[in-house]
PDB file of N, CA and C in Angstrom:
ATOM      1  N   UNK E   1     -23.681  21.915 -10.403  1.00  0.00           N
ATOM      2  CA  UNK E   1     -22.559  22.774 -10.677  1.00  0.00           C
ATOM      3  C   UNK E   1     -21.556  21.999 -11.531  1.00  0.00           C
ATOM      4  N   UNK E   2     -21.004  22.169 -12.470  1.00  0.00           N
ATOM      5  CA  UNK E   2     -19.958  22.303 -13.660  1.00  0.00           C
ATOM      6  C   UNK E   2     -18.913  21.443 -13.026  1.00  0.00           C
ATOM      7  N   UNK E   3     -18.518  20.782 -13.158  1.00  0.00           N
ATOM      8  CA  UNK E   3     -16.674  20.680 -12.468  1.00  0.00           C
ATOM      9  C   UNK E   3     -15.644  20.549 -13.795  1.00  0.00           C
ATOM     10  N   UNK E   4     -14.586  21.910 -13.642  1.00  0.00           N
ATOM     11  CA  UNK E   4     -13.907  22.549 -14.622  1.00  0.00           C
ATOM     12  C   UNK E   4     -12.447  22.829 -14.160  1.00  0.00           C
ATOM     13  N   UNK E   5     -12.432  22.115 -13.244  1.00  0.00           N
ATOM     14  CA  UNK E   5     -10.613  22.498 -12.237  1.00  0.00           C
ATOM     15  C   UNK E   5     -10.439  21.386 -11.948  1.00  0.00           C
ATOM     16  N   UNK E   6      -9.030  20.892 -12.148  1.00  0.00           N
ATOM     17  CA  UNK E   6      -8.263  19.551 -11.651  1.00  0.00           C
ATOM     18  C   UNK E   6      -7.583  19.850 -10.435  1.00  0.00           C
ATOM     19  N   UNK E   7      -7.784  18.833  -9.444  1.00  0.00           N
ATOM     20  CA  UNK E   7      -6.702  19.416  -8.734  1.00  0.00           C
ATOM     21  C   UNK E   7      -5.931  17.736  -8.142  1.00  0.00           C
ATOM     22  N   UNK E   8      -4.490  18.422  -8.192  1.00  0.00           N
ATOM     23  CA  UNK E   8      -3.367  17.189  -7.989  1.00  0.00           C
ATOM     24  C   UNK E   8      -2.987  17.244  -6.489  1.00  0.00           C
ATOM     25  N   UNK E   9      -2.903  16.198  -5.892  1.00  0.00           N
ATOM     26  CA  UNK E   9      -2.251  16.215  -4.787  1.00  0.00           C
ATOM     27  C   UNK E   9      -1.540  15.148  -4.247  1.00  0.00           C
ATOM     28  N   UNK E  10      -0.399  15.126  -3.416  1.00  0.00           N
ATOM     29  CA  UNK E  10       0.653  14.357  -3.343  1.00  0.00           C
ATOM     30  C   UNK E  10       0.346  13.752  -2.060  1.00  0.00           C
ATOM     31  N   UNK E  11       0.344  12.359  -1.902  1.00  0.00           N
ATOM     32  CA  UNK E  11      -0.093  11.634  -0.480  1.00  0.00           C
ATOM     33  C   UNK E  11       0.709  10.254  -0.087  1.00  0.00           C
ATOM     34  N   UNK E  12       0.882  10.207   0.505  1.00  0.00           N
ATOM     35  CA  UNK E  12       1.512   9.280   1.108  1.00  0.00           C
ATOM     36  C   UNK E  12       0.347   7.667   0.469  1.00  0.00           C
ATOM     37  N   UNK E  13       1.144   6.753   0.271  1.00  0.00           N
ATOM     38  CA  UNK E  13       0.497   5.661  -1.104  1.00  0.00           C
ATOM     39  C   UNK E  13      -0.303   4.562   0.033  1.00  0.00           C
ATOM     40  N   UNK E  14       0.268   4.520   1.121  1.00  0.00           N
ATOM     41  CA  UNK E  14      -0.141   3.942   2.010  1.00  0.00           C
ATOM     42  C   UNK E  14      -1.573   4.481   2.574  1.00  0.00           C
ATOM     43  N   UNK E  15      -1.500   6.031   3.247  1.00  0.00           N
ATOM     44  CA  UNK E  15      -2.721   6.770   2.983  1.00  0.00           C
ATOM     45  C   UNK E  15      -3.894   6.223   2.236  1.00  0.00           C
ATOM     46  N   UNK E  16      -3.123   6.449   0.978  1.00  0.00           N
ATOM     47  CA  UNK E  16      -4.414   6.440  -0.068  1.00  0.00           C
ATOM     48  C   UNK E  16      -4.857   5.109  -0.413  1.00  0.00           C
ATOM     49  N   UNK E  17      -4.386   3.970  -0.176  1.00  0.00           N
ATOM     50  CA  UNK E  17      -4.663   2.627  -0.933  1.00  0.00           C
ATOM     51  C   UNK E  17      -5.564   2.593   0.819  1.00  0.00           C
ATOM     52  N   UNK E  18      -5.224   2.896   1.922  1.00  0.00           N
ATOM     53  CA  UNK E  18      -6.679   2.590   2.854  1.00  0.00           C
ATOM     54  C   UNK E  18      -7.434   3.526   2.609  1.00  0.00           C
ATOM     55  N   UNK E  19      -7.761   4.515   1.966  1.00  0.00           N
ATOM     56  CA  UNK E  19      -8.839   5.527   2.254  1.00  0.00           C
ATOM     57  C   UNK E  19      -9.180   4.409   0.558  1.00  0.00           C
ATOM     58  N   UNK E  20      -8.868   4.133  -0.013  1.00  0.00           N
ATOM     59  CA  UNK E  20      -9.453   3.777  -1.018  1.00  0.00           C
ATOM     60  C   UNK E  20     -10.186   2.689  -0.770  1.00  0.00           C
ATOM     61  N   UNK E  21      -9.846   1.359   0.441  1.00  0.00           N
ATOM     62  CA  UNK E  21     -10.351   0.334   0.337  1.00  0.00           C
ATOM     63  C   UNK E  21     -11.622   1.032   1.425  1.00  0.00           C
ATOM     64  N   UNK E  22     -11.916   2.051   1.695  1.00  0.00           N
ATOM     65  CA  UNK E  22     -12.582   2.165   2.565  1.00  0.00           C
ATOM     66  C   UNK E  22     -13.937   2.827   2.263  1.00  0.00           C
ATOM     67  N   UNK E  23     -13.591   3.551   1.033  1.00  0.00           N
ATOM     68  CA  UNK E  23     -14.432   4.252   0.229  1.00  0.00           C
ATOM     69  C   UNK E  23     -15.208   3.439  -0.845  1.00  0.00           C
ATOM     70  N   UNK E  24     -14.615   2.554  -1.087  1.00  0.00           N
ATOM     71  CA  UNK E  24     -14.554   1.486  -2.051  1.00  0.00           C
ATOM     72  C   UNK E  24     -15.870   0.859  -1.356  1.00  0.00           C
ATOM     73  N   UNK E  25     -15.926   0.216  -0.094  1.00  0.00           N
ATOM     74  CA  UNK E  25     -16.891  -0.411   0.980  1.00  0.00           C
ATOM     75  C   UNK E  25     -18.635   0.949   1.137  1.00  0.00           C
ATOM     76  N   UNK E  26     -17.565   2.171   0.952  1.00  0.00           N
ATOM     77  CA  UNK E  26     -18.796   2.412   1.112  1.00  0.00           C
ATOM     78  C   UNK E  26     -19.496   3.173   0.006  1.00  0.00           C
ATOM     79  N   UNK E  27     -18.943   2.734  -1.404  1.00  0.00           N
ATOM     80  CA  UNK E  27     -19.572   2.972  -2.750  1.00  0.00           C
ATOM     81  C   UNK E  27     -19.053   4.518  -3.555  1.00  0.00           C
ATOM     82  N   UNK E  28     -18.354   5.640  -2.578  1.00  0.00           N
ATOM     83  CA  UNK E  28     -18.072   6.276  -2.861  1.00  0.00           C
ATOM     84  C   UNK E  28     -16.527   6.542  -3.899  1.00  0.00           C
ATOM     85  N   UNK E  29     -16.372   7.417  -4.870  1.00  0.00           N
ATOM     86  CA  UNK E  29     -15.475   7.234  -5.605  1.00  0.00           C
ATOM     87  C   UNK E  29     -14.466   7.951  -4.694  1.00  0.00           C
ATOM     88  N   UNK E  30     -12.904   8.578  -5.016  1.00  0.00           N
ATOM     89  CA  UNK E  30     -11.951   9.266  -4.173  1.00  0.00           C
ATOM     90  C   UNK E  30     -12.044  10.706  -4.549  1.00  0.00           C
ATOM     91  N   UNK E  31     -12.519  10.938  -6.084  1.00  0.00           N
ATOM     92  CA  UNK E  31     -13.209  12.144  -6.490  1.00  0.00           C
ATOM     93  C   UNK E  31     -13.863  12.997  -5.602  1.00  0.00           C
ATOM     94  N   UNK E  32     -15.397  12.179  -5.373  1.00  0.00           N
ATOM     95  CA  UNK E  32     -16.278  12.593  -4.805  1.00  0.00           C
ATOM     96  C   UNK E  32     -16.354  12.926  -3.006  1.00  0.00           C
ATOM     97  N   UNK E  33     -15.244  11.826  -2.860  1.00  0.00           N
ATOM     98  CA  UNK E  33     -15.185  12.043  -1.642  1.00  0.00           C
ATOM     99  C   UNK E  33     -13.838  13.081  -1.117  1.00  0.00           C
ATOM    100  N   UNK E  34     -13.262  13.999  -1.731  1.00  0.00           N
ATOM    101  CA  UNK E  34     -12.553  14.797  -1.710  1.00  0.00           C
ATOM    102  C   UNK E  34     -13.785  16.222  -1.983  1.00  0.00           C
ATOM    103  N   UNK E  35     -14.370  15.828  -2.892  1.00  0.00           N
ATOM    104  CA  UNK E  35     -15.249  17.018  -3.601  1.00  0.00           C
ATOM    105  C   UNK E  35     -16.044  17.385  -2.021  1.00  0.00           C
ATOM    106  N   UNK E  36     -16.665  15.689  -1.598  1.00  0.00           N
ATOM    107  CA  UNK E  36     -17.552  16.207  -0.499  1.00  0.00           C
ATOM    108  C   UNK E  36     -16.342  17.317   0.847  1.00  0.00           C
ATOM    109  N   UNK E  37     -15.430  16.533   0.978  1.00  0.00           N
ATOM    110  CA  UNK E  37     -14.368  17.113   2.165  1.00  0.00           C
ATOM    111  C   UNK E  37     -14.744  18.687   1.728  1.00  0.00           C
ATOM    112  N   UNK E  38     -14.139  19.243   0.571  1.00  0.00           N
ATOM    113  CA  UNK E  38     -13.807  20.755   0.567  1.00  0.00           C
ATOM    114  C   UNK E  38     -15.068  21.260   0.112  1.00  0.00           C
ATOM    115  N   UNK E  39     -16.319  20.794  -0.228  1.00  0.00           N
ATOM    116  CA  UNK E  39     -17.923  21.271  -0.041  1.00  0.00           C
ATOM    117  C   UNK E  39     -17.824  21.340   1.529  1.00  0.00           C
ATOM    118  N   UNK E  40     -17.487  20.650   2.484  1.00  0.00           N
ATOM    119  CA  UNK E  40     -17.443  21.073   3.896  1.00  0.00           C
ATOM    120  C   UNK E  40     -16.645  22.291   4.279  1.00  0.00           C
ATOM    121  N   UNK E  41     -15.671  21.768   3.718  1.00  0.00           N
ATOM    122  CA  UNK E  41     -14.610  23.073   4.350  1.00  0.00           C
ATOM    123  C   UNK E  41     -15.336  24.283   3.696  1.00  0.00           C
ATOM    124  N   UNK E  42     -16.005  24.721   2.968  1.00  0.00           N
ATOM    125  CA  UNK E  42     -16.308  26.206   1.890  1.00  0.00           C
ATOM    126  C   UNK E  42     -17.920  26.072   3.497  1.00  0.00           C
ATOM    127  N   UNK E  43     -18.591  25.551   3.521  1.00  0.00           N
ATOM    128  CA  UNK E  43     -19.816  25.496   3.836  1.00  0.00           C
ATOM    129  C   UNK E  43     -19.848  26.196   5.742  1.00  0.00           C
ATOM    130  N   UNK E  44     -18.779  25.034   6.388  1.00  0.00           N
ATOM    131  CA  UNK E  44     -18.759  25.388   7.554  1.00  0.00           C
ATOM    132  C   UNK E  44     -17.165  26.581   7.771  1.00  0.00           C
ATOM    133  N   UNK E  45     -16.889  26.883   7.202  1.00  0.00           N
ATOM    134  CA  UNK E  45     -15.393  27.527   6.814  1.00  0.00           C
ATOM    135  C   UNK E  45     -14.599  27.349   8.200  1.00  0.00           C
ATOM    136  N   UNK E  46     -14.351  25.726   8.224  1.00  0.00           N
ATOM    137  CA  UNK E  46     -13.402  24.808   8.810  1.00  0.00           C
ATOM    138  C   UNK E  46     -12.682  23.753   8.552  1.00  0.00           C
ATOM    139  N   UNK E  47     -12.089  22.736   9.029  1.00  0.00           N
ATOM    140  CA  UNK E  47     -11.881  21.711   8.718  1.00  0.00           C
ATOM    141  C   UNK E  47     -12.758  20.761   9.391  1.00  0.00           C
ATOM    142  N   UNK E  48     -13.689  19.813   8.482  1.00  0.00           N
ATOM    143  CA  UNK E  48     -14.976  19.154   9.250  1.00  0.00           C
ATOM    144  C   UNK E  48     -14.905  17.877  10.276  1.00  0.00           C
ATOM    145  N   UNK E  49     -14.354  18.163  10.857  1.00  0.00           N
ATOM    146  CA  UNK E  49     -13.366  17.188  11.910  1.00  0.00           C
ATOM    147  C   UNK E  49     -12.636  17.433  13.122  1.00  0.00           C
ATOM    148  N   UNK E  50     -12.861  17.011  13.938  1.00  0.00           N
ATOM    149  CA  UNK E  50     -12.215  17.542  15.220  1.00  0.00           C
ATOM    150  C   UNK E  50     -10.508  17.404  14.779  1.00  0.00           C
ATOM    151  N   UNK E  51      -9.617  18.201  15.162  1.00  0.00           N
ATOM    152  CA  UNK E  51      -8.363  17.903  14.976  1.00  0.00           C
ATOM    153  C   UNK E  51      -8.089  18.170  16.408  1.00  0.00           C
ATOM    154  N   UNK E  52      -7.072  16.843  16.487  1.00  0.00           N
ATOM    155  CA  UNK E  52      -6.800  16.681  17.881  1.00  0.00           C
ATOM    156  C   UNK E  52      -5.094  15.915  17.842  1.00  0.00           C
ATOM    157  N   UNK E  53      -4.400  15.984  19.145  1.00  0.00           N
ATOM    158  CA  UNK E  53      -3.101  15.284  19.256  1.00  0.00           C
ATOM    159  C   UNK E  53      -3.418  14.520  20.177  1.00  0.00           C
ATOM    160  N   UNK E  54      -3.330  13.042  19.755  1.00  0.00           N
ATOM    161  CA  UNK E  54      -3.829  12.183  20.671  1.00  0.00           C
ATOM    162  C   UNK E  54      -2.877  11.901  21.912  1.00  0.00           C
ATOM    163  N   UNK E  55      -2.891  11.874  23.111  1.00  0.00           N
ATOM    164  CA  UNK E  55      -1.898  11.654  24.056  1.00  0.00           C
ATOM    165  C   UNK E  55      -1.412  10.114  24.157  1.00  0.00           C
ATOM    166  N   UNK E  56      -0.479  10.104  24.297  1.00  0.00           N
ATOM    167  CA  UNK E  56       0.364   8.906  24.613  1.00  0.00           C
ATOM    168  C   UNK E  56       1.308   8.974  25.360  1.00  0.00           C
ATOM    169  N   UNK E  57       1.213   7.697  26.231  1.00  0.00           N
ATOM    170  CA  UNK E  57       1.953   7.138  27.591  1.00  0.00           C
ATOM    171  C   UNK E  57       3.585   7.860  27.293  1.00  0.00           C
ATOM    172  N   UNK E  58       4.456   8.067  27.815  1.00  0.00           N
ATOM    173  CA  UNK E  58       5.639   8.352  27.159  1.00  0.00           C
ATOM    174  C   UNK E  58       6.505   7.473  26.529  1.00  0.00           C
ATOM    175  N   UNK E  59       6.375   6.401  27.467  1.00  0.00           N
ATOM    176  CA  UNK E  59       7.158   5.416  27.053  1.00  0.00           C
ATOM    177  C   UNK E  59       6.626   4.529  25.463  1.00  0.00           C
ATOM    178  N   UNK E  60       5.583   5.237  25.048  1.00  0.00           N
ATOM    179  CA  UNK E  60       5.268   5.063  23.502  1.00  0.00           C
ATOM    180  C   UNK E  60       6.129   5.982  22.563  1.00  0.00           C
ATOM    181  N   UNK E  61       6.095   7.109  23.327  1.00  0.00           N
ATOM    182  CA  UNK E  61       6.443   8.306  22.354  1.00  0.00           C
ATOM    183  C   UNK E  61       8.212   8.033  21.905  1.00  0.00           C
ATOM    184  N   UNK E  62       8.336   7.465  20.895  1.00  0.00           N
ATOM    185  CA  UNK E  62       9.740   7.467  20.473  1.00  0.00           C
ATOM    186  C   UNK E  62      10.465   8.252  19.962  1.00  0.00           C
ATOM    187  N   UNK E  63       9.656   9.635  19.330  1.00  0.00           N
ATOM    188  CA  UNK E  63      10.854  10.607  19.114  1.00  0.00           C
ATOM    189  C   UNK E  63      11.868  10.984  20.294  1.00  0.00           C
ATOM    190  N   UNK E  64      13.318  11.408  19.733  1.00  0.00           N
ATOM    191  CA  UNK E  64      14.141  11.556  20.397  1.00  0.00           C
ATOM    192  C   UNK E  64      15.030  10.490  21.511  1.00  0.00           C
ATOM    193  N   UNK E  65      14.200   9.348  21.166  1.00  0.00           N
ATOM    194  CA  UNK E  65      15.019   8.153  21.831  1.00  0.00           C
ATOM    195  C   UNK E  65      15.875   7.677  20.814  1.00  0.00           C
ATOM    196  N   UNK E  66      16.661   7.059  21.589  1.00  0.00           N
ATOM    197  CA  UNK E  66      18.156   6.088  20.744  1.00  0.00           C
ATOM    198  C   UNK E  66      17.712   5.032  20.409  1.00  0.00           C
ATOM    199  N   UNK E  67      18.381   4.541  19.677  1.00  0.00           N
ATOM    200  CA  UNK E  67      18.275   3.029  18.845  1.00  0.00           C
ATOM    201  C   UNK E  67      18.232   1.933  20.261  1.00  0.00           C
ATOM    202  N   UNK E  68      19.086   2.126  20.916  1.00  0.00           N
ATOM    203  CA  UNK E  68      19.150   1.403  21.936  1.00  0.00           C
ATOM    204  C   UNK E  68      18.476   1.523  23.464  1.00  0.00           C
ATOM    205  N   UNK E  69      17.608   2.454  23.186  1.00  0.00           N
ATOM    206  CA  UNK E  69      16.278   3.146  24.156  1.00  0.00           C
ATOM    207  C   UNK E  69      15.539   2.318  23.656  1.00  0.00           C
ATOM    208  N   UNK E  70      15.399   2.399  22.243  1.00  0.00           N
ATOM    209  CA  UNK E  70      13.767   1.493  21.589  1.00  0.00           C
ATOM    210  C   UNK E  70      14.137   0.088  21.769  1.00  0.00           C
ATOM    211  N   UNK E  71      15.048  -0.868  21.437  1.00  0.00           N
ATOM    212  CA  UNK E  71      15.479  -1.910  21.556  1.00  0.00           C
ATOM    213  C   UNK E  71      15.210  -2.538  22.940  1.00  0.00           C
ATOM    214  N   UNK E  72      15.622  -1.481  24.503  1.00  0.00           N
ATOM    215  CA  UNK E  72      15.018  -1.754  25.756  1.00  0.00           C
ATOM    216  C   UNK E  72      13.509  -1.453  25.886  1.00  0.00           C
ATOM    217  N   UNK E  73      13.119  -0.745  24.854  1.00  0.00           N
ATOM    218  CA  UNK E  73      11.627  -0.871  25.305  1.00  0.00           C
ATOM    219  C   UNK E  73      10.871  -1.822  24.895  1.00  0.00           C
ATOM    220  N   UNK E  74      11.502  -2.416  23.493  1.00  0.00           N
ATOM    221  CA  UNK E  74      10.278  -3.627  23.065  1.00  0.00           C
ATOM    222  C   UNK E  74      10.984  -4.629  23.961  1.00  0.00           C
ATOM    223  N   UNK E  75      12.490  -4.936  24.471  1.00  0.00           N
ATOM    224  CA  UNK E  75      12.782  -6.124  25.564  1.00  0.00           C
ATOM    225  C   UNK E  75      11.774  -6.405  26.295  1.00  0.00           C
ATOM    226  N   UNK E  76      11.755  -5.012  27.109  1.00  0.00           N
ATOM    227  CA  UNK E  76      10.670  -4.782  28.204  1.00  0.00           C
ATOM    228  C   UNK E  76       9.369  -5.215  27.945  1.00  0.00           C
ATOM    229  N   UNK E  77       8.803  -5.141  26.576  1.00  0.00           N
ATOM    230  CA  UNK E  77       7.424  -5.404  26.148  1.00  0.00           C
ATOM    231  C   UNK E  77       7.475  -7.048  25.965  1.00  0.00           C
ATOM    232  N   UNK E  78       8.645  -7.451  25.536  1.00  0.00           N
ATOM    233  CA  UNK E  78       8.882  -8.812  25.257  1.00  0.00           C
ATOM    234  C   UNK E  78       8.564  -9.627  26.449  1.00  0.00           C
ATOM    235  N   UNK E  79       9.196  -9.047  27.415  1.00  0.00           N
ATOM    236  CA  UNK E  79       9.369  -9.771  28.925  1.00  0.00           C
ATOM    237  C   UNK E  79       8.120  -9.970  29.333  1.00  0.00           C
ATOM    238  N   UNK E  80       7.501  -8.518  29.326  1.00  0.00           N
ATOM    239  CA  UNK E  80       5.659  -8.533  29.900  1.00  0.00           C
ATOM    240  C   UNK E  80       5.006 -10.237  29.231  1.00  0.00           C
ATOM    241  N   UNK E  81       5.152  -9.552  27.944  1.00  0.00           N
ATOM    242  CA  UNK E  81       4.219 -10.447  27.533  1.00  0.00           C
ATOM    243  C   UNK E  81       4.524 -12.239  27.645  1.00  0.00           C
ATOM    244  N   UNK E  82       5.481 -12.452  27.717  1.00  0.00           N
ATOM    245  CA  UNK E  82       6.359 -14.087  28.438  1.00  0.00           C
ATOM    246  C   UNK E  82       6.168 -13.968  29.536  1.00  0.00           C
ATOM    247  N   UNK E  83       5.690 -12.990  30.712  1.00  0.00           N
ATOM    248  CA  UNK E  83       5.240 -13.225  31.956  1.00  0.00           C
ATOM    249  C   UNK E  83       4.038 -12.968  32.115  1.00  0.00           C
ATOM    250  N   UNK E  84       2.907 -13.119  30.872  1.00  0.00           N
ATOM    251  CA  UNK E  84       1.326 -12.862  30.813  1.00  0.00           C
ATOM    252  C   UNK E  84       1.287 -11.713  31.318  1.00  0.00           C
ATOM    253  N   UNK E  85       2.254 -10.835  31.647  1.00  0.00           N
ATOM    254  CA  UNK E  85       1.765  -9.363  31.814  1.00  0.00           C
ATOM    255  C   UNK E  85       0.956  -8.412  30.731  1.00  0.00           C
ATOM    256  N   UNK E  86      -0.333  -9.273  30.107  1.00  0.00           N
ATOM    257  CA  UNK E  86      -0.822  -8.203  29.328  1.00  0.00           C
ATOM    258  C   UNK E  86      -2.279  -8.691  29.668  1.00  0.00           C
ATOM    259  N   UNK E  87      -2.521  -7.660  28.513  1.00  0.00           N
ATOM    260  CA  UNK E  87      -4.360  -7.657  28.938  1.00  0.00           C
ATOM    261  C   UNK E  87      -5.324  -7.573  27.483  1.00  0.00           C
ATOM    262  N   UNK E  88      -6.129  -7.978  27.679  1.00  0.00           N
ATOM    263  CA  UNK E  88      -6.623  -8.294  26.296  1.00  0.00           C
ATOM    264  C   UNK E  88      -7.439  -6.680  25.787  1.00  0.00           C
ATOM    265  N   UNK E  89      -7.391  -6.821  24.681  1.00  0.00           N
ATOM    266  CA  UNK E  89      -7.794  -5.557  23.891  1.00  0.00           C
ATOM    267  C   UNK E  89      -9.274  -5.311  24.096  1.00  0.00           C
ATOM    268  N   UNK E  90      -9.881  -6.189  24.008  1.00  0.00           N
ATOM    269  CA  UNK E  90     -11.799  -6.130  24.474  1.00  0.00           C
ATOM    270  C   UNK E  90     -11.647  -5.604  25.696  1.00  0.00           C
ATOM    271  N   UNK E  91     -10.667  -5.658  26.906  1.00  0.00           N
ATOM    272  CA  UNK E  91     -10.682  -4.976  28.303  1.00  0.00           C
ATOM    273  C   UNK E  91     -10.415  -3.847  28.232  1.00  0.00           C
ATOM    274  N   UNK E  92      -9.521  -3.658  27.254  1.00  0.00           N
ATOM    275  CA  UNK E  92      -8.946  -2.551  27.607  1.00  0.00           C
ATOM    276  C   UNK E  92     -10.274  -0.989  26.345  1.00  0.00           C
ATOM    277  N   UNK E  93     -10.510  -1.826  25.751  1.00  0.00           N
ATOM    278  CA  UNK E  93     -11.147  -1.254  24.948  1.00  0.00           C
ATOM    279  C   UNK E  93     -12.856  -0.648  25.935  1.00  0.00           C
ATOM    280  N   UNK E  94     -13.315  -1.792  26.876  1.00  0.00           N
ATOM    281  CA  UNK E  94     -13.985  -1.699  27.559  1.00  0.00           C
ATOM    282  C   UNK E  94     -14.310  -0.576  28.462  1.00  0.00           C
ATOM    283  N   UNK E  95     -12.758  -0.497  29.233  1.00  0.00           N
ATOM    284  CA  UNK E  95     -12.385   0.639  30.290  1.00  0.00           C
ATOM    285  C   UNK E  95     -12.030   1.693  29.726  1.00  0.00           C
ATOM    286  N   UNK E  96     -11.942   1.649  28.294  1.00  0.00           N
ATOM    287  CA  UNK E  96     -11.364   3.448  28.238  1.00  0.00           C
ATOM    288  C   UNK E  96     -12.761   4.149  27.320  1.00  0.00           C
ATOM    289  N   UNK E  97     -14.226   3.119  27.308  1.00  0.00           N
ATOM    290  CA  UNK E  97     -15.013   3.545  27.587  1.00  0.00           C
ATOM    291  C   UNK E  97     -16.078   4.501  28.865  1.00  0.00           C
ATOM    292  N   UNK E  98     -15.151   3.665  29.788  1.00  0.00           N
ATOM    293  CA  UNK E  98     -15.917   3.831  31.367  1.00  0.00           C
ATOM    294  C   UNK E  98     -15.178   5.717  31.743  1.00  0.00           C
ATOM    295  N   UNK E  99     -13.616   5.803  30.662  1.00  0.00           N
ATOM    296  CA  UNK E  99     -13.484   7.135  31.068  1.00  0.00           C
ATOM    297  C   UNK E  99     -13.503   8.230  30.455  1.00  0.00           C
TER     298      UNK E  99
END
C-alpha cells in the first residue's frame, strides 16, 4: 500500500528520545513503528494494549499534597533508609510475582 498522508504529532521530547532508544535496539524506524500502532488500531478497532491505572500506595500519590506534605514524606523515606528500613528491589520484585 502507497503511503501518501503525513501525519504530525506533538509529544512530550522525553517520551520520544526513550521510545527512540528503544526502537533503535530493536531495528525498527519511529515511522514504522507508529504505522504498525494504527495498522492495529484499524485491524482490531481498539487500542492494542491493555490500558490500565496503575494503583499506588497513597502515600506515593502526590497530587493535592503541599510542598511541605512532600518534604515530610521524602524525611520519612530518608529516615527508613538510615535505619536500613528498606528492602532490596530483586525481593520485592520477587513477591509481587507470588501475587
Amino acid at each position: 500500500m502507497e503511503k501518501t498522508t503525513t501525519l504530525n504529532v506533538r509529544i512530550n521530547p522525553v517520551v520520544k528520545q526513550n521510545a527512540e532508544q528503544v526502537l533503535k535496539q530493536l531495528g525498527i524506524p519511529m515511522a514504522t513503528a507508529v504505522d504498525m500502532f494504527l495498522r492495529q488500531v484499524s485491524i482490531t478497532n481498539s487500542i492494542p494494549f491493555k490500558l490500565e491505572i496503575p494503583i499506588a500506595p497513597p502515600e506515593l500519590i502526590l497530587d493535592g499534597k503541599s510542598p511541605d506534605e512532600i518534604k515530610n514524606l521524602l524525611r520519612k523515606g530518608l529516615e527508613e533508609i538510615e535505619k536500613g528500613e528498606v528492602y532490596r528491589i530483586e525481593d520485592v520484585l520477587e513477591i509481587s510475582k507470588e501475587i
